[in-house]
Amino acid sequence: MVIDSHVHFGKAMEWDLKGIDLINAFKKYSIDFGIVSNIEGAEFGHEFDKIENDEDQLKVNKKTLDLVKENPEKLKGLFWIKPNTNKYSDEIKDFLIENKKFFCGLKAHPYHSKMKFTTENYRPYIKLAEELDIPFAVHTAEDENSKVKYLYETAKENPKVNFIAVHMGLGTDNQEAIEYISKLDNLYGDTTWVSKENVLEAVKKCGSKKIMFGTDAIIDGTNTYEKYLTMFEYLHENLSEEDFENVFRYNARRLFDL
Ligand SMILES: [Zn+2]
């Protein structure tokens, strides 16, 4: 049983990711379950002067709800928030409570929201995550808005919420992220775009309960999983059975309450 904690669908920027292709990729590569979010939550594209998507965040996430409802045995959703161009409203809380069966966390993308995670706009969502007892997955990377340092500071201030440092600092050598994850009980890492060697190092330094398998499928098309096959093999060879199972299954199950 393999759970992918980080998969996508939706149409934004250069991507047009179809739910059916994601499900077919699961079948082809023996992925049993995925935590999915809609990339249409991206507020700004690669060019920051232009708003990528001005659709209301509830509307964006209703598409996630539809996809999850079509594939309840394969998917659960993350609510992708739009802290920059949208305002928080209690409708979001009501939506998540009503659809508790289909959503299991929140997702933020400081790069595509053009906003550091320490910014006040994120606070009502963090409060919501605490209230609903759901984790918060946050894109982390080398750019000014996505630095893992901001996530670390926020996680430290909010010990009751579990946070996932997606990518463990994309474009970095991952060392800073690994250090932060090892220091905080409520900060986790995912393996998306991380080298297999660095994933192994993260597991050794942070413990196998802190690192989760994630891929960004199907951002590179249906063959996104191809490049993770060597990671899979490498970790199978270099980790104990228990540690391996934690990374590829049990951590996601526990954190997302699957
Ligand atoms: Zn992603």
Coordinates of C-alpha atoms and ligand atoms in Angstrom, one line a residue:
M1 CA 0.0 0.0 0.0
V2 CA 1.5 3.3 -1.1
I3 CA -0.1 6.7 -0.2
D4 CA 1.1 9.8 -2.2
S5 CA 0.6 12.8 0.1
H6 CA 0.9 15.4 -2.7
V7 CA -0.8 15.1 -6.1
H8 CA -2.6 17.7 -8.3
F9 CA -5.2 18.3 -10.9
G10 CA -6.6 21.4 -12.6
K11 CA -5.8 23.9 -15.4
A12 CA -3.4 26.7 -14.7
M13 CA -0.3 28.2 -16.2
E14 CA 1.2 25.7 -18.6
W15 CA -0.6 22.8 -17.0
D16 CA -3.9 21.0 -17.8
L17 CA -4.0 18.1 -15.4
K18 CA -6.9 15.8 -15.8
G19 CA -8.3 13.8 -12.9
I20 CA -8.7 10.8 -15.0
D21 CA -5.0 10.8 -16.0
L22 CA -4.1 11.0 -12.3
I23 CA -6.2 8.0 -11.5
N24 CA -4.7 6.1 -14.5
A25 CA -1.2 7.0 -13.3
F26 CA -2.2 5.5 -9.8
K27 CA -3.2 2.3 -11.5
K28 CA -0.1 2.1 -13.7
Y29 CA 2.4 2.8 -10.8
S30 CA 0.5 1.0 -8.0
I31 CA -0.3 4.1 -6.0
D32 CA -3.2 3.2 -3.7
F33 CA -4.3 6.6 -2.5
G34 CA -3.5 10.3 -3.0
I35 CA -4.0 13.6 -1.3
V36 CA -5.1 15.9 -4.1
S37 CA -5.3 19.7 -4.5
N38 CA -6.4 21.9 -7.4
I39 CA -3.6 24.0 -9.0
E40 CA -6.2 26.6 -9.9
G41 CA -5.6 27.9 -6.4
A42 CA -2.5 29.5 -7.7
E43 CA -3.2 33.3 -7.4
F44 CA -0.3 34.5 -9.5
G45 CA 1.5 32.8 -12.3
H46 CA 5.2 32.8 -13.0
E47 CA 4.9 36.5 -13.9
F48 CA 4.0 38.1 -10.7
D49 CA 2.4 41.2 -12.2
K50 CA -0.5 39.2 -13.5
I51 CA -3.2 37.5 -11.5
E52 CA -3.4 33.9 -12.7
N53 CA -6.8 33.0 -11.5
D54 CA -9.4 35.3 -9.9
E55 CA -11.9 32.6 -9.2
D56 CA -13.2 32.4 -5.7
Q57 CA -11.3 29.9 -3.5
L58 CA -14.5 28.1 -2.6
K59 CA -15.2 27.6 -6.3
V60 CA -11.7 26.3 -6.9
N61 CA -12.1 23.8 -4.1
K62 CA -15.5 22.7 -5.1
K63 CA -13.8 21.2 -8.2
T64 CA -11.6 19.2 -5.8
L65 CA -14.7 18.0 -4.0
D66 CA -16.2 16.8 -7.3
L67 CA -13.1 14.9 -8.2
V68 CA -12.8 13.3 -4.7
K69 CA -16.5 12.4 -4.7
E70 CA -16.0 10.6 -8.1
N71 CA -13.0 8.7 -6.6
P72 CA -13.6 8.3 -2.9
E73 CA -11.6 5.1 -2.6
K74 CA -8.6 6.8 -4.2
L75 CA -8.5 10.4 -3.2
K76 CA -9.0 12.9 -0.4
G77 CA -8.6 16.7 -0.9
L78 CA -6.6 19.5 0.4
F79 CA -8.3 22.9 0.4
W80 CA -5.9 25.2 -1.5
I81 CA -6.2 28.7 0.0
K82 CA -5.9 32.1 -1.7
P83 CA -4.7 34.4 1.1
N84 CA -3.7 37.2 -1.1
T85 CA -6.6 37.9 -3.5
N86 CA -9.4 36.4 -1.4
K87 CA -10.6 37.1 2.2
Y88 CA -11.2 34.4 4.8
S89 CA -14.8 33.7 5.5
D90 CA -16.7 31.3 7.7
E91 CA -18.1 29.8 4.6
I92 CA -14.8 28.0 4.2
K93 CA -15.2 26.5 7.7
D94 CA -18.8 25.4 7.0
F95 CA -17.7 23.9 3.6
L96 CA -14.9 21.9 5.3
I97 CA -17.1 20.7 8.1
E98 CA -19.9 19.7 5.7
N99 CA -17.4 17.9 3.5
K100 CA -15.2 16.4 6.3
K101 CA -15.4 13.0 4.6
F102 CA -13.7 14.4 1.5
F103 CA -11.1 16.9 2.7
C104 CA -8.3 16.2 5.1
G105 CA -6.2 19.4 5.3
L106 CA -5.2 22.8 3.9
K107 CA -2.7 23.8 1.3
A108 CA -0.8 27.0 0.8
H109 CA 1.6 28.0 -1.9
P110 CA 3.5 31.2 -0.8
Y111 CA 5.2 31.4 -4.2
H112 CA 2.0 31.4 -6.3
S113 CA 0.3 33.5 -3.6
K114 CA 3.2 36.0 -3.6
M115 CA 3.0 36.0 0.2
K116 CA 5.3 34.8 3.0
F117 CA 3.8 32.3 5.4
T118 CA 4.4 34.6 8.3
T119 CA 2.0 37.1 6.9
E120 CA -1.1 37.9 8.9
N121 CA -3.4 36.8 6.0
Y122 CA -2.6 33.2 6.8
R123 CA -3.7 33.4 10.4
P124 CA -7.4 32.7 10.2
Y125 CA -6.6 29.6 8.1
I126 CA -4.1 28.4 10.7
K127 CA -6.7 28.9 13.4
L128 CA -9.1 26.9 11.2
A129 CA -6.6 24.1 10.9
E130 CA -6.3 24.0 14.7
E131 CA -10.0 24.1 15.2
L132 CA -10.8 21.3 12.7
D133 CA -7.6 19.4 13.8
I134 CA -6.3 19.1 10.2
P135 CA -2.8 19.5 8.9
F136 CA -1.5 22.4 6.7
A137 CA 0.7 21.5 3.7
V138 CA 2.9 24.5 2.6
H139 CA 5.1 24.8 -0.5
T140 CA 8.7 25.6 0.5
A141 CA 11.5 26.8 -1.8
E142 CA 14.5 29.0 -2.1
D143 CA 12.6 32.1 -3.3
E144 CA 11.9 35.0 -0.9
N145 CA 8.2 34.2 -0.2
S146 CA 8.6 30.4 0.2
K147 CA 11.5 30.1 2.5
V148 CA 11.2 27.2 4.9
K149 CA 12.3 29.6 7.7
Y150 CA 8.9 31.3 7.6
L151 CA 7.1 28.0 7.9
Y152 CA 9.4 27.0 10.8
E153 CA 8.6 30.2 12.7
T154 CA 4.9 29.8 12.1
A155 CA 4.9 26.1 13.2
K156 CA 6.8 27.0 16.3
E157 CA 4.2 29.6 17.2
N158 CA 1.3 27.2 16.5
P159 CA 2.3 23.9 18.2
K160 CA -1.2 22.4 18.0
V161 CA -1.2 22.4 14.2
N162 CA 0.8 19.9 12.1
F163 CA 2.6 21.5 9.1
I164 CA 4.2 19.8 6.1
A165 CA 7.2 21.4 4.5
V166 CA 6.4 20.4 0.9
H167 CA 9.7 19.9 -1.1
M168 CA 11.8 20.5 2.1
G169 CA 13.0 23.7 0.4
L170 CA 12.8 23.3 -3.4
G171 CA 16.0 24.4 -5.2
T172 CA 18.0 24.1 -2.0
D173 CA 20.3 21.3 -0.7
N174 CA 17.4 20.6 1.8
Q175 CA 19.7 20.9 4.8
E176 CA 18.0 23.8 6.4
A177 CA 14.6 22.2 6.1
I178 CA 15.9 18.9 7.5
E179 CA 17.3 20.8 10.5
Y180 CA 14.0 22.6 11.1
I181 CA 11.9 19.4 10.8
S182 CA 14.2 17.6 13.3
K183 CA 13.6 20.4 15.8
L184 CA 9.8 20.7 15.8
D185 CA 7.4 17.8 16.6
N186 CA 4.7 19.5 14.5
L187 CA 6.8 20.1 11.4
Y188 CA 7.0 17.3 8.7
G189 CA 8.7 17.0 5.3
D190 CA 7.6 15.5 2.0
T191 CA 9.7 14.0 -0.7
T192 CA 8.5 15.9 -3.7
W193 CA 11.4 16.8 -5.9
V194 CA 13.9 15.8 -3.2
S195 CA 16.8 13.5 -4.2
K196 CA 16.7 10.0 -2.9
E197 CA 20.0 10.6 -1.0
N198 CA 18.5 13.6 0.8
V199 CA 15.3 11.8 1.6
L200 CA 17.4 9.1 3.3
E201 CA 19.3 11.7 5.2
A202 CA 16.1 13.4 6.3
V203 CA 14.7 10.1 7.6
K204 CA 17.9 9.4 9.5
K205 CA 18.1 12.9 11.0
C206 CA 14.4 13.5 11.6
G207 CA 13.1 10.0 12.2
S208 CA 10.9 8.0 9.7
K209 CA 7.7 9.4 11.3
K210 CA 8.5 12.9 10.1
I211 CA 9.0 12.3 6.3
M212 CA 6.2 11.5 3.9
F213 CA 6.1 10.3 0.3
G214 CA 4.9 13.0 -2.1
T215 CA 5.4 13.5 -5.8
D216 CA 3.5 16.5 -7.4
A217 CA 1.9 13.9 -9.8
I218 CA 0.9 14.4 -12.5
I219 CA 2.7 17.7 -13.0
D220 CA 5.1 16.0 -15.4
G221 CA 2.4 14.1 -17.1
T222 CA 1.3 10.5 -16.4
N223 CA 4.9 9.5 -16.2
T224 CA 5.6 11.7 -13.2
Y225 CA 6.1 8.5 -11.1
E226 CA 8.8 7.2 -13.4
K227 CA 11.4 9.4 -11.7
Y228 CA 10.4 8.2 -8.2
L229 CA 10.9 4.6 -9.0
T230 CA 14.6 4.8 -8.2
M231 CA 13.8 6.6 -4.9
F232 CA 11.3 3.8 -4.0
E233 CA 14.0 1.1 -4.7
Y234 CA 16.8 3.0 -2.9
L235 CA 14.7 3.6 0.2
H236 CA 13.5 0.0 0.2
E237 CA 17.1 -1.1 0.2
N238 CA 18.4 1.4 2.8
L239 CA 15.6 1.6 5.3
S240 CA 14.1 -0.9 7.7
E241 CA 10.7 -2.3 6.8
E242 CA 9.2 -0.2 9.5
D243 CA 10.8 3.0 8.5
F244 CA 9.9 2.4 4.8
E245 CA 6.3 1.8 5.7
N246 CA 6.2 5.0 7.7
V247 CA 7.3 7.1 4.8
F248 CA 5.2 5.4 2.2
R249 CA 2.0 4.8 4.1
Y250 CA 1.6 5.2 7.9
N251 CA 2.6 8.9 8.3
A252 CA 0.1 10.0 5.7
R253 CA -2.5 7.8 7.2
R254 CA -1.9 9.2 10.7
L255 CA -1.5 12.8 9.7
F256 CA -4.5 13.0 7.4
D257 CA -6.5 10.7 9.5
L258 CA -7.3 8.4 6.6
Ligands
ZN1 ZN 2.7 20.7 -5.6

